[in-house]
Amino acid sequence: MKKTLIALAVASSASVAHAAEIYSLDGVTVDLSGEVDVQYYKSQDQSQHSEWNVNEAKFGFDMTYEMTEDLVVGSHMDIDANDEEDNGSIRRGDVYGKIIYLQSHTISFGAQPTILDDSGIGDDYEFGFTSFVESAKNEGDQVIKYKYDGGEMFYGGLAYLENKNNTNTSGSDDDYQLDGNLGARVEDFDFTVFLAHAQKNSIDISTYDLEIRYLYGDWQFATTYGVSATEQENASDRDKSTYGLTVSYSDGGRLEYAAGWAVVETKHSISNAVPDGDVNDFYVNVTYSLSNDVALYAEVGLTDEDNQDTGYVIGMDTTF
């Protein structure tokens, strides 16, 4: 899960808004979309050196068939060549079928992210705030998801992930995750609540996240409070809370700026087994949009966590 400023500056929805229509006949439409993001990256891990990194390298097809004016069915497939995760190998990305009713109700099923993957307020690239959901698994091969958003006041969704027949080798047949969100747009405010409960390798994980956004001219302010609680037998339980504030500014032209700060509090039921503590995280970045589809960016991430250092990234992202 990651929120990036590219989502605001370049591709708010690369698979939809920036898709290129390559076929349309008799109610059947096929769109092609893709993204390439190459960067020079230094993680906050003191033991890691800076490196050239392929953060995103994928393309996808989206096919829909208009059955009636109100009902559309279709499917989506991504091909992913993300070097960071797969050492340069090409793999299948998201693959799912979907049913869209009245352009606001969407049911999708297959390999895809869950609703919780949409959480996060940071307009960051690599150094944002995800601690409150880090134990959850926000995508899988067996996901069914419902989303409603008619562009009006209320929106929301619900997703269920399972792992029957152990399609994820790092998990078990009993693993699952149920998550959802509910949001409301009130004038220039946007309020969203995310809830999730999961079982992963016999560990119970409960997640809660409240997000508030406020748009004021070219400025966007956001705050979040997120909690992730894990419970397991014969081991220390853990509660992790995240308080975050972010701000972004667009100069009305090609430049956008963003910054964020968060405090992560960790508490364990057996404090002498694993130390408790608070960590402060901070990031600042700038994005220069060469066009609607191409952007250059730079970001610095600071933290006071032990054995961590200042991280940075410089990159170029292109979408279509």
mmCIF file of C-alpha atoms in Angstrom:
data_model
loop_
_atom_site.group_PDB
_atom_site.id
_atom_site.type_symbol
_atom_site.label_atom_id
_atom_site.label_comp_id
_atom_site.label_asym_id
_atom_site.label_seq_id
_atom_site.Cartn_x
_atom_site.Cartn_y
_atom_site.Cartn_z
ATOM 1 C CA MET A 1 0.000 0.000 0.000
ATOM 2 C CA LYS A 2 1.322 3.405 -0.985
ATOM 3 C CA LYS A 3 -0.089 6.847 -1.710
ATOM 4 C CA THR A 4 2.003 8.995 -4.032
ATOM 5 C CA LEU A 5 1.916 12.545 -5.216
ATOM 6 C CA ILE A 6 1.849 11.114 -8.718
ATOM 7 C CA ALA A 7 -1.732 10.179 -7.960
ATOM 8 C CA LEU A 8 -2.446 13.900 -7.794
ATOM 9 C CA ALA A 9 0.026 15.318 -10.282
ATOM 10 C CA VAL A 10 0.137 12.702 -13.000
ATOM 11 C CA ALA A 11 -2.252 9.758 -12.848
ATOM 12 C CA SER A 12 -5.150 9.800 -10.444
ATOM 13 C CA SER A 13 -6.205 6.529 -12.044
ATOM 14 C CA ALA A 14 -3.756 5.259 -14.620
ATOM 15 C CA SER A 15 -5.980 2.346 -15.593
ATOM 16 C CA VAL A 16 -8.984 4.607 -16.254
ATOM 17 C CA ALA A 17 -8.290 8.323 -16.594
ATOM 18 C CA HIS A 18 -5.104 7.922 -18.640
ATOM 19 C CA ALA A 19 -6.054 4.749 -20.494
ATOM 20 C CA ALA A 20 -5.726 4.721 -24.271
ATOM 21 C CA GLU A 21 -8.726 3.279 -26.094
ATOM 22 C CA ILE A 22 -7.481 0.759 -28.656
ATOM 23 C CA TYR A 23 -10.771 -0.889 -29.652
ATOM 24 C CA SER A 24 -14.458 0.044 -29.551
ATOM 25 C CA LEU A 25 -17.204 -1.751 -31.485
ATOM 26 C CA ASP A 26 -20.711 -3.043 -30.745
ATOM 27 C CA GLY A 27 -20.558 -2.087 -27.073
ATOM 28 C CA VAL A 28 -17.137 -3.690 -26.503
ATOM 29 C CA THR A 29 -14.314 -1.355 -25.415
ATOM 30 C CA VAL A 30 -10.664 -2.263 -24.799
ATOM 31 C CA ASP A 31 -8.341 0.218 -23.068
ATOM 32 C CA LEU A 32 -4.574 0.011 -22.632
ATOM 33 C CA SER A 33 -2.776 1.649 -19.695
ATOM 34 C CA GLY A 34 0.693 1.532 -18.202
ATOM 35 C CA GLU A 35 3.259 3.099 -15.893
ATOM 36 C CA VAL A 36 7.053 3.220 -15.692
ATOM 37 C CA ASP A 37 8.722 4.729 -12.624
ATOM 38 C CA VAL A 38 12.543 4.686 -12.445
ATOM 39 C CA GLN A 39 14.388 6.202 -9.504
ATOM 40 C CA TYR A 40 17.710 6.672 -7.736
ATOM 41 C CA TYR A 41 16.881 5.487 -4.218
ATOM 42 C CA LYS A 42 18.520 5.331 -0.783
ATOM 43 C CA SER A 43 16.449 3.602 1.880
ATOM 44 C CA GLN A 44 16.514 4.620 5.534
ATOM 45 C CA ASP A 45 18.214 1.340 6.443
ATOM 46 C CA GLN A 46 21.803 2.218 7.421
ATOM 47 C CA SER A 47 23.108 -1.053 5.957
ATOM 48 C CA GLN A 48 21.730 -0.327 2.470
ATOM 49 C CA HIS A 49 23.541 1.615 -0.261
ATOM 50 C CA SER A 50 21.885 3.953 -2.749
ATOM 51 C CA GLU A 51 20.880 2.296 -6.029
ATOM 52 C CA TRP A 52 19.028 2.681 -9.296
ATOM 53 C CA ASN A 53 15.612 1.156 -8.792
ATOM 54 C CA VAL A 54 12.651 0.252 -11.027
ATOM 55 C CA ASN A 55 9.748 1.133 -8.770
ATOM 56 C CA GLU A 56 6.985 0.540 -11.323
ATOM 57 C CA ALA A 57 7.038 -1.144 -14.727
ATOM 58 C CA LYS A 58 3.646 -2.417 -15.794
ATOM 59 C CA PHE A 59 0.921 -2.256 -18.384
ATOM 60 C CA GLY A 60 -2.642 -3.493 -18.364
ATOM 61 C CA PHE A 61 -5.735 -4.144 -20.438
ATOM 62 C CA ASP A 62 -9.255 -3.202 -19.422
ATOM 63 C CA MET A 63 -12.155 -4.742 -21.394
ATOM 64 C CA THR A 64 -15.803 -3.800 -20.872
ATOM 65 C CA TYR A 65 -19.067 -4.764 -22.525
ATOM 66 C CA GLU A 66 -22.076 -2.460 -22.266
ATOM 67 C CA MET A 67 -25.056 -4.776 -21.760
ATOM 68 C CA THR A 68 -27.503 -1.910 -21.154
ATOM 69 C CA GLU A 69 -27.254 1.818 -20.470
ATOM 70 C CA ASP A 70 -27.048 0.998 -16.747
ATOM 71 C CA LEU A 71 -25.098 -2.267 -16.701
ATOM 72 C CA VAL A 72 -21.494 -2.923 -17.800
ATOM 73 C CA VAL A 73 -19.481 -6.126 -17.360
ATOM 74 C CA GLY A 74 -15.812 -6.654 -18.046
ATOM 75 C CA SER A 75 -12.373 -7.656 -16.843
ATOM 76 C CA HIS A 76 -8.945 -6.221 -16.129
ATOM 77 C CA MET A 77 -5.417 -7.633 -16.342
ATOM 78 C CA ASP A 78 -2.001 -6.182 -15.411
ATOM 79 C CA ILE A 79 1.443 -7.387 -16.442
ATOM 80 C CA ASP A 80 4.055 -6.350 -13.872
ATOM 81 C CA ALA A 81 7.836 -6.218 -14.273
ATOM 82 C CA ASN A 82 8.652 -4.541 -10.966
ATOM 83 C CA ASP A 83 12.392 -5.058 -10.366
ATOM 84 C CA GLU A 84 12.129 -4.138 -6.688
ATOM 85 C CA GLU A 85 9.906 -7.119 -5.877
ATOM 86 C CA ASP A 86 10.714 -9.691 -8.538
ATOM 87 C CA ASN A 87 14.352 -9.156 -9.483
ATOM 88 C CA GLY A 88 13.446 -8.152 -13.011
ATOM 89 C CA SER A 89 11.078 -11.036 -13.715
ATOM 90 C CA ILE A 90 7.740 -10.460 -15.401
ATOM 91 C CA ARG A 91 4.711 -11.606 -13.454
ATOM 92 C CA ARG A 92 0.965 -11.419 -13.547
ATOM 93 C CA GLY A 93 -0.430 -8.450 -11.656
ATOM 94 C CA ASP A 94 -4.082 -7.761 -10.901
ATOM 95 C CA VAL A 95 -6.537 -9.960 -12.789
ATOM 96 C CA TYR A 96 -10.232 -9.620 -12.011
ATOM 97 C CA GLY A 97 -13.714 -9.552 -13.435
ATOM 98 C CA LYS A 98 -16.086 -6.710 -12.687
ATOM 99 C CA ILE A 99 -19.723 -5.678 -12.870
ATOM 100 C CA ILE A 100 -20.618 -1.959 -12.910
ATOM 101 C CA TYR A 101 -24.186 -0.781 -12.300
ATOM 102 C CA LEU A 102 -25.306 2.825 -12.778
ATOM 103 C CA GLN A 103 -21.614 3.857 -12.960
ATOM 104 C CA SER A 104 -21.484 3.979 -9.144
ATOM 105 C CA HIS A 105 -21.800 0.355 -7.938
ATOM 106 C CA THR A 106 -18.823 -1.878 -8.766
ATOM 107 C CA ILE A 107 -18.391 -5.542 -7.843
ATOM 108 C CA SER A 108 -15.024 -7.107 -8.705
ATOM 109 C CA PHE A 109 -13.634 -10.568 -8.048
ATOM 110 C CA GLY A 110 -10.224 -12.124 -8.553
ATOM 111 C CA ALA A 111 -6.608 -11.079 -7.920
ATOM 112 C CA GLN A 112 -6.734 -7.464 -6.714
ATOM 113 C CA PRO A 113 -6.195 -5.119 -3.733
ATOM 114 C CA THR A 114 -8.702 -4.914 -0.890
ATOM 115 C CA ILE A 115 -10.439 -1.749 0.332
ATOM 116 C CA LEU A 116 -7.766 -1.189 3.008
ATOM 117 C CA ASP A 117 -5.206 -0.613 0.246
ATOM 118 C CA ASP A 118 -6.884 2.756 -0.386
ATOM 119 C CA SER A 119 -6.018 4.015 3.108
ATOM 120 C CA GLY A 120 -3.272 6.548 3.747
ATOM 121 C CA ILE A 121 -3.140 10.335 3.572
ATOM 122 C CA GLY A 122 0.450 10.948 2.563
ATOM 123 C CA ASP A 123 1.307 12.423 -0.837
ATOM 124 C CA ASP A 124 4.603 10.569 -0.607
ATOM 125 C CA TYR A 125 6.718 8.387 -2.851
ATOM 126 C CA GLU A 126 8.781 6.156 -0.544
ATOM 127 C CA PHE A 127 8.742 7.545 2.997
ATOM 128 C CA GLY A 128 5.080 7.789 3.982
ATOM 129 C CA PHE A 129 3.101 6.521 6.954
ATOM 130 C CA THR A 130 1.846 2.930 6.735
ATOM 131 C CA SER A 131 2.631 1.576 10.209
ATOM 132 C CA PHE A 132 -0.997 1.118 11.210
ATOM 133 C CA VAL A 133 -1.602 -1.410 8.416
ATOM 134 C CA GLU A 134 1.842 -2.963 8.010
ATOM 135 C CA SER A 135 0.763 -6.338 9.447
ATOM 136 C CA ALA A 136 -2.269 -6.680 7.198
ATOM 137 C CA LYS A 137 -2.243 -8.167 3.702
ATOM 138 C CA ASN A 138 -4.032 -5.760 1.392
ATOM 139 C CA GLU A 139 -4.076 -7.788 -1.830
ATOM 140 C CA GLY A 140 -4.469 -11.394 -2.875
ATOM 141 C CA ASP A 141 -5.545 -13.844 -5.561
ATOM 142 C CA GLN A 142 -8.928 -14.526 -3.942
ATOM 143 C CA VAL A 143 -10.628 -11.181 -3.313
ATOM 144 C CA ILE A 144 -14.224 -10.114 -3.800
ATOM 145 C CA LYS A 145 -14.882 -6.391 -3.455
ATOM 146 C CA TYR A 146 -17.810 -4.005 -3.614
ATOM 147 C CA LYS A 147 -17.400 -0.235 -3.984
ATOM 148 C CA TYR A 148 -19.976 2.506 -4.144
ATOM 149 C CA ASP A 149 -19.189 6.073 -5.195
ATOM 150 C CA GLY A 150 -21.698 8.119 -7.100
ATOM 151 C CA GLY A 151 -19.779 11.358 -6.643
ATOM 152 C CA GLU A 152 -22.256 12.487 -4.000
ATOM 153 C CA MET A 153 -21.890 12.947 -0.238
ATOM 154 C CA PHE A 154 -21.455 9.318 0.875
ATOM 155 C CA TYR A 155 -19.227 6.555 -0.491
ATOM 156 C CA GLY A 156 -17.891 3.260 0.801
ATOM 157 C CA GLY A 157 -16.916 -0.309 0.130
ATOM 158 C CA LEU A 158 -16.388 -3.796 1.505
ATOM 159 C CA ALA A 159 -13.849 -6.493 0.596
ATOM 160 C CA TYR A 160 -13.136 -10.073 1.628
ATOM 161 C CA LEU A 161 -9.825 -11.854 1.035
ATOM 162 C CA GLU A 162 -9.255 -15.557 1.592
ATOM 163 C CA ASN A 163 -6.420 -18.005 1.003
ATOM 164 C CA LYS A 164 -8.119 -21.333 0.318
ATOM 165 C CA ASN A 165 -5.814 -24.082 -0.958
ATOM 166 C CA ASN A 166 -2.897 -21.913 0.196
ATOM 167 C CA THR A 167 -2.391 -19.850 -2.970
ATOM 168 C CA ASN A 168 -0.095 -17.596 -0.919
ATOM 169 C CA THR A 169 2.868 -19.766 0.113
ATOM 170 C CA SER A 170 3.677 -17.538 3.107
ATOM 171 C CA GLY A 171 0.214 -18.041 4.604
ATOM 172 C CA SER A 172 -2.202 -20.821 5.535
ATOM 173 C CA ASP A 173 -5.605 -22.028 4.341
ATOM 174 C CA ASP A 174 -7.265 -20.311 7.314
ATOM 175 C CA ASP A 175 -5.940 -16.835 6.487
ATOM 176 C CA TYR A 176 -8.537 -14.203 5.645
ATOM 177 C CA GLN A 177 -9.150 -10.472 5.778
ATOM 178 C CA LEU A 178 -12.408 -8.542 5.921
ATOM 179 C CA ASP A 179 -12.120 -4.791 5.473
ATOM 180 C CA GLY A 180 -14.151 -1.820 4.363
ATOM 181 C CA ASN A 181 -14.535 1.932 4.458
ATOM 182 C CA LEU A 182 -17.207 4.568 4.792
ATOM 183 C CA GLY A 183 -16.720 8.182 3.747
ATOM 184 C CA ALA A 184 -18.553 11.483 3.584
ATOM 185 C CA ARG A 185 -17.821 14.655 1.628
ATOM 186 C CA VAL A 186 -19.037 17.767 3.418
ATOM 187 C CA GLU A 187 -18.264 21.005 1.566
ATOM 188 C CA ASP A 188 -14.433 21.161 1.429
ATOM 189 C CA PHE A 189 -13.957 18.289 3.913
ATOM 190 C CA ASP A 190 -13.615 14.580 3.201
ATOM 191 C CA PHE A 191 -14.019 12.147 6.135
ATOM 192 C CA THR A 192 -13.132 8.455 5.759
ATOM 193 C CA VAL A 193 -13.106 5.543 8.222
ATOM 194 C CA PHE A 194 -11.374 2.231 7.416
ATOM 195 C CA LEU A 195 -11.972 -0.941 9.445
ATOM 196 C CA ALA A 196 -10.330 -4.336 8.998
ATOM 197 C CA HIS A 197 -10.002 -7.677 10.739
ATOM 198 C CA ALA A 198 -7.648 -10.391 9.545
ATOM 199 C CA GLN A 199 -6.102 -13.701 10.497
ATOM 200 C CA LYS A 200 -2.602 -14.344 9.197
ATOM 201 C CA ASN A 201 -0.614 -17.413 10.258
ATOM 202 C CA SER A 202 -2.762 -17.766 13.421
ATOM 203 C CA ILE A 203 -2.242 -14.083 14.309
ATOM 204 C CA ASP A 204 -5.371 -11.970 14.709
ATOM 205 C CA ILE A 205 -5.002 -8.432 13.336
ATOM 206 C CA SER A 206 -7.484 -5.608 13.880
ATOM 207 C CA THR A 207 -7.076 -2.268 12.120
ATOM 208 C CA TYR A 208 -8.822 1.086 12.438
ATOM 209 C CA ASP A 209 -8.022 4.279 10.567
ATOM 210 C CA LEU A 210 -9.696 7.687 10.532
ATOM 211 C CA GLU A 211 -8.719 10.170 7.811
ATOM 212 C CA ILE A 212 -9.794 13.790 7.382
ATOM 213 C CA ARG A 213 -8.906 15.904 4.354
ATOM 214 C CA TYR A 214 -9.530 19.585 3.799
ATOM 215 C CA LEU A 215 -9.128 21.388 0.472
ATOM 216 C CA TYR A 216 -8.447 25.127 0.575
ATOM 217 C CA GLY A 217 -7.677 26.602 -2.813
ATOM 218 C CA ASP A 218 -4.352 25.162 -3.996
ATOM 219 C CA TRP A 219 -3.678 23.682 -0.537
ATOM 220 C CA GLN A 220 -4.733 20.266 0.748
ATOM 221 C CA PHE A 221 -4.418 19.422 4.443
ATOM 222 C CA ALA A 222 -4.952 15.959 5.916
ATOM 223 C CA THR A 223 -4.732 14.209 9.271
ATOM 224 C CA THR A 224 -5.024 10.579 10.299
ATOM 225 C CA TYR A 225 -5.231 8.414 13.388
ATOM 226 C CA GLY A 226 -4.618 4.716 12.764
ATOM 227 C CA VAL A 227 -4.369 1.690 15.062
ATOM 228 C CA SER A 228 -3.140 -1.824 14.323
ATOM 229 C CA ALA A 229 -3.525 -4.438 17.086
ATOM 230 C CA THR A 230 -2.152 -7.994 16.856
ATOM 231 C CA GLU A 231 -3.014 -10.906 19.138
ATOM 232 C CA GLN A 232 -1.279 -14.284 19.147
ATOM 233 C CA GLU A 233 -0.945 -17.268 21.439
ATOM 234 C CA ASN A 234 2.252 -17.781 23.445
ATOM 235 C CA ALA A 235 3.735 -14.494 22.244
ATOM 236 C CA SER A 236 3.578 -10.791 22.937
ATOM 237 C CA ASP A 237 0.551 -8.925 21.632
ATOM 238 C CA ARG A 238 1.181 -5.544 20.064
ATOM 239 C CA ASP A 239 -0.666 -2.254 19.594
ATOM 240 C CA LYS A 240 0.711 0.270 17.119
ATOM 241 C CA SER A 241 -0.840 3.731 16.805
ATOM 242 C CA THR A 242 -0.033 6.333 14.150
ATOM 243 C CA TYR A 243 -0.837 10.048 14.321
ATOM 244 C CA GLY A 244 -0.136 11.875 11.082
ATOM 245 C CA LEU A 245 -0.390 15.306 9.463
ATOM 246 C CA THR A 246 0.276 16.118 5.804
ATOM 247 C CA VAL A 247 0.056 19.155 3.555
ATOM 248 C CA SER A 248 0.414 19.595 -0.188
ATOM 249 C CA TYR A 249 0.446 22.687 -2.379
ATOM 250 C CA SER A 250 0.111 23.207 -6.127
ATOM 251 C CA ASP A 251 1.365 26.459 -7.603
ATOM 252 C CA GLY A 252 -1.247 26.291 -10.346
ATOM 253 C CA GLY A 253 1.391 25.375 -12.891
ATOM 254 C CA ARG A 254 3.817 22.488 -13.082
ATOM 255 C CA LEU A 255 5.145 22.356 -9.510
ATOM 256 C CA GLU A 256 3.637 20.601 -6.505
ATOM 257 C CA TYR A 257 5.068 20.399 -2.990
ATOM 258 C CA ALA A 258 4.205 18.041 -0.150
ATOM 259 C CA ALA A 259 5.306 17.348 3.416
ATOM 260 C CA GLY A 260 4.185 15.108 6.248
ATOM 261 C CA TRP A 261 4.926 14.239 9.857
ATOM 262 C CA ALA A 262 3.798 11.284 11.942
ATOM 263 C CA VAL A 263 4.344 9.790 15.377
ATOM 264 C CA VAL A 264 4.181 5.999 15.688
ATOM 265 C CA GLU A 265 3.585 4.597 19.185
ATOM 266 C CA THR A 266 4.237 0.904 19.838
ATOM 267 C CA LYS A 267 3.162 -1.016 22.942
ATOM 268 C CA HIS A 268 3.599 -4.714 23.699
ATOM 269 C CA SER A 269 1.783 -6.834 26.273
ATOM 270 C CA ILE A 270 5.164 -8.218 27.411
ATOM 271 C CA SER A 271 7.232 -5.065 27.524
ATOM 272 C CA ASN A 272 10.470 -6.711 28.635
ATOM 273 C CA ALA A 273 10.378 -9.102 25.669
ATOM 274 C CA VAL A 274 10.095 -6.457 22.963
ATOM 275 C CA PRO A 275 10.809 -2.790 23.765
ATOM 276 C CA ASP A 276 8.073 -0.190 23.447
ATOM 277 C CA GLY A 277 8.765 3.203 21.932
ATOM 278 C CA ASP A 278 7.735 6.193 19.870
ATOM 279 C CA VAL A 279 9.126 7.002 16.427
ATOM 280 C CA ASN A 280 8.891 10.323 14.572
ATOM 281 C CA ASP A 281 8.785 10.196 10.769
ATOM 282 C CA PHE A 282 8.957 13.155 8.386
ATOM 283 C CA TYR A 283 9.073 13.577 4.622
ATOM 284 C CA VAL A 284 9.180 16.452 2.140
ATOM 285 C CA ASN A 285 9.050 16.284 -1.642
ATOM 286 C CA VAL A 286 8.642 18.300 -4.824
ATOM 287 C CA THR A 287 7.143 17.208 -8.153
ATOM 288 C CA TYR A 288 7.610 18.857 -11.533
ATOM 289 C CA SER A 289 5.072 17.790 -14.161
ATOM 290 C CA LEU A 290 6.496 17.892 -17.664
ATOM 291 C CA SER A 291 3.020 16.989 -18.945
ATOM 292 C CA ASN A 292 -0.143 15.315 -17.681
ATOM 293 C CA ASP A 293 1.627 11.971 -18.080
ATOM 294 C CA VAL A 294 5.287 12.634 -17.182
ATOM 295 C CA ALA A 295 6.677 13.904 -13.874
ATOM 296 C CA LEU A 296 10.053 14.369 -12.199
ATOM 297 C CA TYR A 297 10.196 14.175 -8.411
ATOM 298 C CA ALA A 298 12.540 14.274 -5.427
ATOM 299 C CA GLU A 299 11.847 13.303 -1.806
ATOM 300 C CA VAL A 300 13.699 13.164 1.517
ATOM 301 C CA GLY A 301 12.587 11.006 4.443
ATOM 302 C CA LEU A 302 13.737 11.561 8.044
ATOM 303 C CA THR A 303 13.207 9.329 11.082
ATOM 304 C CA ASP A 304 14.498 8.999 14.644
ATOM 305 C CA GLU A 305 14.055 5.219 14.666
ATOM 306 C CA ASP A 306 17.090 3.267 15.854
ATOM 307 C CA ASN A 307 19.502 2.008 13.169
ATOM 308 C CA GLN A 308 17.794 4.177 10.540
ATOM 309 C CA ASP A 309 19.201 7.057 8.548
ATOM 310 C CA THR A 310 17.971 9.804 6.226
ATOM 311 C CA GLY A 311 16.548 8.373 3.027
ATOM 312 C CA TYR A 312 16.083 10.027 -0.334
ATOM 313 C CA VAL A 313 14.755 9.308 -3.807
ATOM 314 C CA ILE A 314 14.898 11.075 -7.185
ATOM 315 C CA GLY A 315 12.804 9.700 -9.997
ATOM 316 C CA MET A 316 10.790 10.043 -13.174
ATOM 317 C CA ASP A 317 7.320 8.611 -13.585
ATOM 318 C CA THR A 318 5.437 8.197 -16.879
ATOM 319 C CA THR A 319 1.904 6.937 -17.366
ATOM 320 C CA PHE A 320 -0.497 6.359 -20.212
#
